[in-house]
Amino acid sequence: VAASETEIIDRFFTHLGAMRGDVRLGIGDDAAIVTPPRGVELVMTTDALVEGVHFLTGAPPRSLGHRALAVNLSDVAAMGAVPSWALLALTLPEVRTDWLADFAAGFGELARLHRVNLIGGNLSRGPLTITVMLTGFLSSGTALRRSGAAADDGIYVSGTLGDAAAALALTDGKLSAATEPAQWLRRRFEFPTPRVALGQAVRGFASACIDVSDGLYADLGRILGASGCGAVIEVDALPISDALRTAAGDSAWRWALGGGEDYELCCTVPPGRSAVLAGALLDIRGSLTRIGWVRREPGIELRRGDTVIQFSHSGFEHFQT
Ligand SMILES: [Mg+2]
């Protein structure tokens, strides 16, 4: 890559994403220089996508560009922060300009949407690996953490759950669906919607928040573990898309509970603030669904009506992030 590295960077990456006034020096020097506003805390996160581990060989590059940024935006959203600057480290087995153009298009479109400026990075040769580091802003002391949930808080999730895992199962032949729902599910996996505005909207009255990357059961478990409590989930309240219901039928709730890669938000809200929550969500894309409540007893209890039901987490393997 070394011989044409500058050329590749100029052509595909120098003007990628939003152009922000707080970037004093972007791509092109040894390092970038940025000026954070006064009074903000910086939120920083990074995530790597590795071929064969997080995505299949031959995955569409536009989707990879989108997902590499989306998974990081989702983490920034889960803190309630406003995204700002990104670094991109790209390891490529070979230079293919058509692949790079599509990758950059997927990354750039999502970056512009969320006013993220790509300010630097690195190109090297090796097995296909995409690493993004993302920074965001927060007013000091206002971050949404995993550790604030308390007994009687309502548990809420955004969007619909289980779609991405079902899409992977369609690819593996473990699930089948008609063309239209299959395409819809595949799109949910390839182009997840990070809930950036929603994370900012619930900051201030949610008691805890996490983004659902490994599946609701696992990720809610992280909130409960950090907060020292347990939960009751009403499985019939889980938000499930028409496409997943068509594909998975009566077991759709199992996909919603165990399936990862959806990048929705799961948050807890104290009972006294649920009215504020409803008001704050009026202008936000991606509503929240109440799926249960926090309680003192540890563990997650699943209920359908008055019946306690069992859920085995095995059998929902996915490309672990
Ligand atoms: Mg996360």
PDB file of C-alpha atoms in Angstrom, residues 195-315:
ATOM      1  CA  ARG A 195     -29.802   6.007  17.945  1.00  0.00           C
ATOM      2  CA  VAL A 196     -27.739   9.136  18.427  1.00  0.00           C
ATOM      3  CA  ALA A 197     -30.591  11.651  18.881  1.00  0.00           C
ATOM      4  CA  LEU A 198     -32.416   9.262  21.182  1.00  0.00           C
ATOM      5  CA  GLY A 199     -29.394   8.840  23.458  1.00  0.00           C
ATOM      6  CA  GLN A 200     -29.153  12.619  23.836  1.00  0.00           C
ATOM      7  CA  ALA A 201     -32.917  12.878  24.396  1.00  0.00           C
ATOM      8  CA  VAL A 202     -32.982  10.420  27.313  1.00  0.00           C
ATOM      9  CA  ARG A 203     -29.843  11.816  28.966  1.00  0.00           C
ATOM     10  CA  GLY A 204     -30.929  13.673  32.068  1.00  0.00           C
ATOM     11  CA  PHE A 205     -33.778  11.374  33.039  1.00  0.00           C
ATOM     12  CA  ALA A 206     -32.732   7.823  32.144  1.00  0.00           C
ATOM     13  CA  SER A 207     -30.958   6.186  35.089  1.00  0.00           C
ATOM     14  CA  ALA A 208     -28.831   3.810  32.955  1.00  0.00           C
ATOM     15  CA  CYS A 209     -28.263   3.075  29.275  1.00  0.00           C
ATOM     16  CA  ILE A 210     -26.443   0.611  27.002  1.00  0.00           C
ATOM     17  CA  ASP A 211     -26.498  -0.105  23.292  1.00  0.00           C
ATOM     18  CA  VAL A 212     -27.672  -3.565  22.270  1.00  0.00           C
ATOM     19  CA  SER A 213     -24.735  -5.087  20.404  1.00  0.00           C
ATOM     20  CA  ASP A 214     -24.592  -8.596  21.883  1.00  0.00           C
ATOM     21  CA  GLY A 215     -28.340  -9.093  22.329  1.00  0.00           C
ATOM     22  CA  LEU A 216     -30.832  -7.670  24.818  1.00  0.00           C
ATOM     23  CA  TYR A 217     -30.461 -10.526  27.306  1.00  0.00           C
ATOM     24  CA  ALA A 218     -26.687 -10.069  27.501  1.00  0.00           C
ATOM     25  CA  ASP A 219     -26.634  -6.274  27.352  1.00  0.00           C
ATOM     26  CA  LEU A 220     -29.475  -5.699  29.831  1.00  0.00           C
ATOM     27  CA  GLY A 221     -27.579  -8.153  32.036  1.00  0.00           C
ATOM     28  CA  ARG A 222     -24.635  -5.721  31.932  1.00  0.00           C
ATOM     29  CA  ILE A 223     -26.812  -2.835  33.166  1.00  0.00           C
ATOM     30  CA  LEU A 224     -28.194  -5.047  35.937  1.00  0.00           C
ATOM     31  CA  GLY A 225     -24.744  -6.326  36.887  1.00  0.00           C
ATOM     32  CA  ALA A 226     -23.318  -2.797  37.048  1.00  0.00           C
ATOM     33  CA  SER A 227     -26.350  -1.567  39.000  1.00  0.00           C
ATOM     34  CA  GLY A 228     -26.582  -4.523  41.399  1.00  0.00           C
ATOM     35  CA  CYS A 229     -30.185  -5.492  40.633  1.00  0.00           C
ATOM     36  CA  GLY A 230     -32.357  -7.793  38.483  1.00  0.00           C
ATOM     37  CA  ALA A 231     -35.318  -7.426  36.127  1.00  0.00           C
ATOM     38  CA  VAL A 232     -38.634  -8.783  34.949  1.00  0.00           C
ATOM     39  CA  ILE A 233     -39.139  -8.807  31.167  1.00  0.00           C
ATOM     40  CA  GLU A 234     -42.552  -9.312  29.572  1.00  0.00           C
ATOM     41  CA  VAL A 235     -41.723 -11.221  26.408  1.00  0.00           C
ATOM     42  CA  ASP A 236     -44.944 -10.190  24.657  1.00  0.00           C
ATOM     43  CA  ALA A 237     -43.895  -6.555  25.041  1.00  0.00           C
ATOM     44  CA  LEU A 238     -40.615  -7.009  23.125  1.00  0.00           C
ATOM     45  CA  PRO A 239     -40.683  -4.837  19.975  1.00  0.00           C
ATOM     46  CA  ILE A 240     -40.600  -7.190  16.979  1.00  0.00           C
ATOM     47  CA  SER A 241     -40.681  -6.182  13.326  1.00  0.00           C
ATOM     48  CA  ASP A 242     -43.283  -7.575  10.927  1.00  0.00           C
ATOM     49  CA  ALA A 243     -40.410  -9.059   8.903  1.00  0.00           C
ATOM     50  CA  LEU A 244     -39.017 -10.982  11.877  1.00  0.00           C
ATOM     51  CA  ARG A 245     -42.489 -12.157  12.870  1.00  0.00           C
ATOM     52  CA  THR A 246     -43.036 -13.424   9.316  1.00  0.00           C
ATOM     53  CA  ALA A 247     -39.667 -15.210   9.279  1.00  0.00           C
ATOM     54  CA  ALA A 248     -39.568 -16.603  12.821  1.00  0.00           C
ATOM     55  CA  GLY A 249     -43.251 -16.948  13.772  1.00  0.00           C
ATOM     56  CA  ASP A 250     -43.886 -17.932  17.400  1.00  0.00           C
ATOM     57  CA  SER A 251     -40.191 -17.982  18.263  1.00  0.00           C
ATOM     58  CA  ALA A 252     -39.642 -14.349  17.168  1.00  0.00           C
ATOM     59  CA  TRP A 253     -39.319 -13.275  20.833  1.00  0.00           C
ATOM     60  CA  ARG A 254     -36.320 -15.593  21.232  1.00  0.00           C
ATOM     61  CA  TRP A 255     -34.520 -13.760  18.418  1.00  0.00           C
ATOM     62  CA  ALA A 256     -35.468 -10.414  19.968  1.00  0.00           C
ATOM     63  CA  LEU A 257     -34.074 -11.488  23.331  1.00  0.00           C
ATOM     64  CA  GLY A 258     -30.896 -13.265  22.188  1.00  0.00           C
ATOM     65  CA  GLY A 259     -29.937 -11.782  18.825  1.00  0.00           C
ATOM     66  CA  GLY A 260     -27.113  -9.244  18.604  1.00  0.00           C
ATOM     67  CA  GLU A 261     -25.963  -6.542  16.162  1.00  0.00           C
ATOM     68  CA  ASP A 262     -29.155  -4.465  16.238  1.00  0.00           C
ATOM     69  CA  TYR A 263     -27.502  -1.365  17.785  1.00  0.00           C
ATOM     70  CA  GLU A 264     -30.689  -0.243  19.487  1.00  0.00           C
ATOM     71  CA  LEU A 265     -30.581   1.432  22.894  1.00  0.00           C
ATOM     72  CA  CYS A 266     -31.773  -0.131  26.158  1.00  0.00           C
ATOM     73  CA  CYS A 267     -32.339   2.287  29.036  1.00  0.00           C
ATOM     74  CA  THR A 268     -33.940   2.369  32.452  1.00  0.00           C
ATOM     75  CA  VAL A 269     -36.148   5.245  33.601  1.00  0.00           C
ATOM     76  CA  PRO A 270     -37.285   5.939  37.190  1.00  0.00           C
ATOM     77  CA  PRO A 271     -41.091   5.651  37.550  1.00  0.00           C
ATOM     78  CA  GLY A 272     -41.531   9.351  38.329  1.00  0.00           C
ATOM     79  CA  ARG A 273     -39.921  10.374  35.054  1.00  0.00           C
ATOM     80  CA  SER A 274     -41.886   8.270  32.557  1.00  0.00           C
ATOM     81  CA  ALA A 275     -44.138  11.205  31.641  1.00  0.00           C
ATOM     82  CA  VAL A 276     -41.086  13.377  30.914  1.00  0.00           C
ATOM     83  CA  LEU A 277     -39.781  10.541  28.783  1.00  0.00           C
ATOM     84  CA  ALA A 278     -42.935  10.449  26.656  1.00  0.00           C
ATOM     85  CA  GLY A 279     -42.734  14.206  26.058  1.00  0.00           C
ATOM     86  CA  ALA A 280     -39.037  14.179  25.171  1.00  0.00           C
ATOM     87  CA  LEU A 281     -39.539  11.473  22.563  1.00  0.00           C
ATOM     88  CA  LEU A 282     -42.184  13.251  20.499  1.00  0.00           C
ATOM     89  CA  ASP A 283     -39.651  14.661  18.022  1.00  0.00           C
ATOM     90  CA  ILE A 284     -37.230  11.747  17.939  1.00  0.00           C
ATOM     91  CA  ARG A 285     -37.059   9.090  15.269  1.00  0.00           C
ATOM     92  CA  GLY A 286     -37.055   5.636  16.788  1.00  0.00           C
ATOM     93  CA  SER A 287     -39.458   5.436  19.682  1.00  0.00           C
ATOM     94  CA  LEU A 288     -38.989   3.509  22.911  1.00  0.00           C
ATOM     95  CA  THR A 289     -40.989   0.489  24.022  1.00  0.00           C
ATOM     96  CA  ARG A 290     -41.420  -0.418  27.700  1.00  0.00           C
ATOM     97  CA  ILE A 291     -40.554  -4.104  28.089  1.00  0.00           C
ATOM     98  CA  GLY A 292     -40.370  -4.610  31.850  1.00  0.00           C
ATOM     99  CA  TRP A 293     -39.011  -3.271  35.109  1.00  0.00           C
ATOM    100  CA  VAL A 294     -36.032  -3.422  37.415  1.00  0.00           C
ATOM    101  CA  ARG A 295     -36.292  -5.250  40.743  1.00  0.00           C
ATOM    102  CA  ARG A 296     -34.001  -6.022  43.667  1.00  0.00           C
ATOM    103  CA  GLU A 297     -33.744  -9.806  43.141  1.00  0.00           C
ATOM    104  CA  PRO A 298     -30.835 -10.578  40.822  1.00  0.00           C
ATOM    105  CA  GLY A 299     -31.269 -12.263  37.440  1.00  0.00           C
ATOM    106  CA  ILE A 300     -33.664 -11.711  34.534  1.00  0.00           C
ATOM    107  CA  GLU A 301     -37.103 -13.271  34.926  1.00  0.00           C
ATOM    108  CA  LEU A 302     -39.100 -13.704  31.735  1.00  0.00           C
ATOM    109  CA  ARG A 303     -42.875 -13.584  31.927  1.00  0.00           C
ATOM    110  CA  ARG A 304     -45.750 -14.203  29.588  1.00  0.00           C
ATOM    111  CA  GLY A 305     -48.809 -13.024  31.472  1.00  0.00           C
ATOM    112  CA  ASP A 306     -48.510 -14.651  34.908  1.00  0.00           C
ATOM    113  CA  THR A 307     -46.322 -17.505  33.656  1.00  0.00           C
ATOM    114  CA  VAL A 308     -42.569 -17.507  34.178  1.00  0.00           C
ATOM    115  CA  ILE A 309     -40.863 -18.901  31.069  1.00  0.00           C
ATOM    116  CA  GLN A 310     -37.407 -20.251  30.387  1.00  0.00           C
ATOM    117  CA  PHE A 311     -34.943 -19.023  27.819  1.00  0.00           C
ATOM    118  CA  SER A 312     -31.755 -20.748  26.778  1.00  0.00           C
ATOM    119  CA  HIS A 313     -29.227 -18.308  25.411  1.00  0.00           C
ATOM    120  CA  SER A 314     -27.369 -20.978  23.419  1.00  0.00           C
ATOM    121  CA  GLY A 315     -28.205 -21.416  19.760  1.00  0.00           C
TER     122      GLY A 315
END
